PDB file of C-alpha atoms in Angstrom:
ATOM      1  CA  MET A   3      43.286 -85.461 -12.985  1.00 57.00           C
ATOM      2  CA  LYS A   4      44.796 -83.019 -14.027  1.00 86.00           C
ATOM      3  CA  VAL A   5      44.649 -79.731 -13.960  1.00 87.00           C
ATOM      4  CA  VAL A   6      42.592 -79.294 -17.032  1.00 90.00           C
ATOM      5  CA  LEU A   7      40.415 -82.053 -16.769  1.00 92.00           C
ATOM      6  CA  ARG A   8      39.473 -80.287 -13.013  1.00 91.00           C
ATOM      7  CA  LEU A   9      38.957 -77.295 -14.071  1.00 92.00           C
ATOM      8  CA  ALA A  10      36.252 -78.670 -16.575  1.00 94.00           C
ATOM      9  CA  ALA A  11      34.870 -80.565 -13.848  1.00 94.00           C
ATOM     10  CA  PHE A  12      35.282 -77.064 -11.275  1.00 94.00           C
ATOM     11  CA  GLY A  13      33.915 -75.565 -14.538  1.00 93.00           C
ATOM     12  CA  ALA A  14      30.922 -77.989 -14.857  1.00 95.00           C
ATOM     13  CA  ALA A  15      29.775 -78.728 -11.049  1.00 94.00           C
ATOM     14  CA  GLY A  16      29.866 -74.482 -11.070  1.00 91.00           C
ATOM     15  CA  ALA A  17      27.791 -74.357 -14.176  1.00 92.00           C
ATOM     16  CA  SER A  18      25.138 -76.925 -13.241  1.00 94.00           C
ATOM     17  CA  GLY A  19      24.923 -74.673  -9.602  1.00 92.00           C
ATOM     18  CA  ILE A  20      24.044 -71.396 -11.774  1.00 92.00           C
ATOM     19  CA  ALA A  21      20.061 -73.391 -12.175  1.00 94.00           C
ATOM     20  CA  PRO A  22      19.034 -72.788  -8.745  1.00 95.00           C
ATOM     21  CA  ASN A  23      21.375 -69.884  -8.105  1.00 95.00           C
ATOM     22  CA  LEU A  24      19.146 -68.306 -10.602  1.00 95.00           C
ATOM     23  CA  ALA A  25      15.696 -70.243  -9.538  1.00 97.00           C
ATOM     24  CA  VAL A  26      16.192 -68.898  -6.174  1.00 97.00           C
ATOM     25  CA  MET A  27      17.452 -64.660  -7.140  1.00 96.00           C
ATOM     26  CA  TRP A  28      14.028 -65.144  -9.454  1.00 97.00           C
ATOM     27  CA  LEU A  29      11.576 -66.309  -6.713  1.00 98.00           C
ATOM     28  CA  LEU A  30      12.667 -63.956  -4.427  1.00 98.00           C
ATOM     29  CA  THR A  31      12.970 -60.848  -6.603  1.00 97.00           C
ATOM     30  CA  SER A  32       9.745 -62.078  -8.317  1.00 97.00           C
ATOM     31  CA  LEU A  33       8.115 -62.001  -4.653  1.00 98.00           C
ATOM     32  CA  GLY A  34       9.373 -58.205  -4.123  1.00 98.00           C
ATOM     33  CA  VAL A  35      12.631 -58.531  -3.106  1.00 98.00           C
ATOM     34  CA  HIS A  36      15.618 -56.571  -3.812  1.00 97.00           C
ATOM     35  CA  TYR A  37      17.289 -58.561  -6.373  1.00 96.00           C
ATOM     36  CA  LEU A  38      20.652 -57.759  -4.289  1.00 96.00           C
ATOM     37  CA  ALA A  39      19.178 -60.034  -0.825  1.00 97.00           C
ATOM     38  CA  ALA A  40      17.777 -62.246  -4.240  1.00 97.00           C
ATOM     39  CA  ALA A  41      21.704 -62.308  -4.883  1.00 95.00           C
ATOM     40  CA  VAL A  42      22.682 -63.147  -1.306  1.00 96.00           C
ATOM     41  CA  ALA A  43      20.363 -65.701  -0.443  1.00 97.00           C
ATOM     42  CA  ALA A  44      20.200 -67.205  -4.317  1.00 96.00           C
ATOM     43  CA  THR A  45      24.188 -67.458  -3.814  1.00 93.00           C
ATOM     44  CA  GLU A  46      23.774 -69.230  -0.134  1.00 95.00           C
ATOM     45  CA  VAL A  47      21.959 -72.516  -2.025  1.00 96.00           C
ATOM     46  CA  ALA A  48      24.911 -72.048  -4.804  1.00 94.00           C
ATOM     47  CA  ILE A  49      27.295 -72.927  -2.230  1.00 94.00           C
ATOM     48  CA  LEU A  50      25.437 -75.615  -1.316  1.00 96.00           C
ATOM     49  CA  TRP A  51      24.845 -76.737  -4.678  1.00 96.00           C
ATOM     50  CA  ASN A  52      28.430 -76.597  -5.408  1.00 95.00           C
ATOM     51  CA  PHE A  53      29.987 -77.738  -2.153  1.00 95.00           C
ATOM     52  CA  ALA A  54      28.438 -81.377  -2.649  1.00 94.00           C
ATOM     53  CA  LEU A  55      29.969 -81.716  -6.171  1.00 95.00           C
ATOM     54  CA  VAL A  56      33.610 -80.634  -6.134  1.00 94.00           C
ATOM     55  CA  ASP A  57      33.948 -82.326  -3.035  1.00 93.00           C
ATOM     56  CA  LEU A  58      32.253 -85.410  -4.280  1.00 91.00           C
ATOM     57  CA  TRP A  59      33.170 -84.793  -7.833  1.00 91.00           C
ATOM     58  CA  VAL A  60      35.662 -83.061  -8.333  1.00 92.00           C
ATOM     59  CA  TYR A  61      38.535 -83.002  -5.469  1.00 89.00           C
ATOM     60  CA  ARG A  62      37.312 -87.115  -4.329  1.00 86.00           C
ATOM     61  CA  THR A  63      40.691 -88.192  -4.248  1.00 83.00           C
ATOM     62  CA  ARG A  64      42.284 -84.774  -2.459  1.00 80.00           C
ATOM     63  CA  ARG A  65      40.116 -84.326   0.355  1.00 75.00           C
ATOM     64  CA  SER A  66      42.475 -83.105   2.925  1.00 69.00           C
ATOM     65  CA  SER A  67      42.054 -84.641   6.548  1.00 63.00           C
ATOM     66  CA  ALA A  68      39.877 -82.482   7.213  1.00 69.00           C
ATOM     67  CA  ARG A  69      35.742 -83.173   8.190  1.00 81.00           C
ATOM     68  CA  GLY A  70      34.012 -82.300   5.156  1.00 85.00           C
ATOM     69  CA  TRP A  71      32.131 -79.431   7.547  1.00 88.00           C
ATOM     70  CA  VAL A  72      35.661 -77.575   7.829  1.00 87.00           C
ATOM     71  CA  ARG A  73      36.047 -78.214   4.009  1.00 88.00           C
ATOM     72  CA  LEU A  74      32.747 -76.431   3.469  1.00 92.00           C
ATOM     73  CA  ALA A  75      33.119 -73.767   5.326  1.00 93.00           C
ATOM     74  CA  ARG A  76      36.724 -72.995   3.630  1.00 91.00           C
ATOM     75  CA  PHE A  77      34.579 -72.875   0.114  1.00 92.00           C
ATOM     76  CA  ALA A  78      31.286 -71.113   2.026  1.00 94.00           C
ATOM     77  CA  VAL A  79      34.437 -68.496   2.990  1.00 94.00           C
ATOM     78  CA  LEU A  80      35.766 -68.255  -0.011  1.00 92.00           C
ATOM     79  CA  ASN A  81      32.395 -68.131  -1.684  1.00 90.00           C
ATOM     80  CA  ASN A  82      30.904 -65.581   0.548  1.00 92.00           C
ATOM     81  CA  LEU A  83      34.195 -63.141  -1.034  1.00 92.00           C
ATOM     82  CA  ASP A  84      33.684 -63.542  -3.458  1.00 89.00           C
ATOM     83  CA  LEU A  85      30.225 -62.447  -3.400  1.00 90.00           C
ATOM     84  CA  ALA A  86      31.533 -59.464  -1.441  1.00 91.00           C
ATOM     85  CA  VAL A  87      33.553 -58.715  -5.437  1.00 90.00           C
ATOM     86  CA  ARG A  88      30.685 -59.543  -6.793  1.00 91.00           C
ATOM     87  CA  LEU A  89      27.917 -57.403  -5.794  1.00 94.00           C
ATOM     88  CA  PRO A  90      29.064 -53.905  -6.461  1.00 96.00           C
ATOM     89  CA  LEU A  91      29.742 -55.852 -10.104  1.00 95.00           C
ATOM     90  CA  LEU A  92      25.637 -56.100 -10.159  1.00 95.00           C
ATOM     91  CA  THR A  93      24.615 -53.684  -8.363  1.00 97.00           C
ATOM     92  CA  VAL A  94      26.584 -52.073 -12.172  1.00 97.00           C
ATOM     93  CA  LEU A  95      25.655 -53.996 -14.604  1.00 97.00           C
ATOM     94  CA  VAL A  96      22.208 -53.426 -12.969  1.00 96.00           C
ATOM     95  CA  SER A  97      21.812 -50.094 -11.800  1.00 97.00           C
ATOM     96  CA  TYR A  98      24.209 -48.232 -15.234  1.00 96.00           C
ATOM     97  CA  TRP A  99      24.336 -50.320 -17.255  1.00 97.00           C
ATOM     98  CA  ALA A 100      20.498 -51.386 -17.427  1.00 97.00           C
ATOM     99  CA  MET A 101      21.766 -55.054 -17.142  1.00 97.00           C
ATOM    100  CA  PRO A 102      18.535 -57.225 -16.824  1.00 96.00           C
ATOM    101  CA  GLU A 103      19.443 -58.807 -13.105  1.00 95.00           C
ATOM    102  CA  LEU A 104      19.485 -62.547 -14.372  1.00 94.00           C
ATOM    103  CA  LEU A 105      21.416 -61.647 -17.081  1.00 96.00           C
ATOM    104  CA  ALA A 106      23.859 -60.312 -14.522  1.00 95.00           C
ATOM    105  CA  ASN A 107      24.011 -61.926 -11.828  1.00 92.00           C
ATOM    106  CA  VAL A 108      25.219 -64.585 -15.127  1.00 92.00           C
ATOM    107  CA  VAL A 109      27.947 -62.341 -15.975  1.00 94.00           C
ATOM    108  CA  THR A 110      29.699 -61.674 -12.380  1.00 93.00           C
ATOM    109  CA  LEU A 111      29.248 -65.276 -11.249  1.00 90.00           C
ATOM    110  CA  GLY A 112      31.568 -66.217 -14.660  1.00 88.00           C
ATOM    111  CA  PHE A 113      33.772 -62.704 -14.376  1.00 87.00           C
ATOM    112  CA  ALA A 114      34.699 -64.529 -10.762  1.00 87.00           C
ATOM    113  CA  PHE A 115      34.631 -68.718 -12.269  1.00 89.00           C
ATOM    114  CA  VAL A 116      38.503 -68.862 -12.543  1.00 86.00           C
ATOM    115  CA  LEU A 117      39.031 -66.908  -9.791  1.00 87.00           C
ATOM    116  CA  ARG A 118      37.558 -69.205  -7.211  1.00 90.00           C
ATOM    117  CA  PHE A 119      38.959 -72.401  -9.385  1.00 92.00           C
ATOM    118  CA  ALA A 120      42.225 -71.393  -8.761  1.00 90.00           C
ATOM    119  CA  VAL A 121      41.709 -69.905  -4.584  1.00 90.00           C
ATOM    120  CA  THR A 122      39.636 -73.725  -4.499  1.00 91.00           C
ATOM    121  CA  GLU A 123      42.368 -75.202  -5.891  1.00 89.00           C
ATOM    122  CA  ARG A 124      45.690 -74.208  -3.847  1.00 87.00           C
ATOM    123  CA  PHE A 125      43.646 -73.467  -0.924  1.00 85.00           C
ATOM    124  CA  ILE A 126      41.070 -75.818   0.021  1.00 88.00           C
ATOM    125  CA  TYR A 127      41.755 -79.030  -2.717  1.00 86.00           C
ATOM    126  CA  ARG A 128      45.738 -79.144  -1.895  1.00 80.00           C
ATOM    127  CA  ALA A 129      47.555 -82.027  -3.624  1.00 74.00           C
ATOM    128  CA  PRO A 130      49.617 -84.019  -0.894  1.00 65.00           C
ATOM    129  CA  SER A 131      52.603 -81.684  -2.932  1.00 63.00           C
ATOM    130  CA  MET A 132      51.494 -78.525  -1.895  1.00 55.00           C
ATOM    131  CA  LEU A 133      50.985 -78.801   2.026  1.00 51.00           C
ATOM    132  CA  PRO A 134      54.283 -78.109   4.562  1.00 51.00           C
ATOM    133  CA  ALA A 135      56.491 -81.112   4.647  1.00 48.00           C
ATOM    134  CA  TRP A 136      55.198 -82.088   9.107  1.00 47.00           C
ATOM    135  CA  ARG A 137      51.823 -82.723   7.225  1.00 49.00           C
ATOM    136  CA  THR A 138      52.152 -84.852   4.515  1.00 47.00           C
ATOM    137  CA  THR A 139      54.784 -87.745   7.511  1.00 47.00           C
ATOM    138  CA  SER A 140      53.209 -90.173   9.032  1.00 47.00           C
ATOM    139  CA  SER A 141      53.339 -90.678  12.755  1.00 42.00           C
TER     140      SER A 141
END
């Protein structure tokens, strides 16, 4: 699959993850949970959702020999680092620009999309030609 097609598929998987993300955030904020804590919980749900789609659909032919839980751990680390960048932006959008919480959350997700794809493409699901020589030779 060419990089443009992977980007589109990655975007479709990510876009489908917005629904569970917003549902969890809406539910938690409706129950009185602060929007930042709700965003963290919603992100964790979306990470699992997105990983399943990305691993099974987008990168099914580029999975490394790493076990599924290792790929999930890498994917989770990336997305939680992304969350650490998104939370301050979310705070600015909600607290200083008076943007509604759910809309601000979508804006931050879109903001980080290309970066998440680039890191996923390069470090989590590397093409065999990008692996060190010792990892591509068979014993």
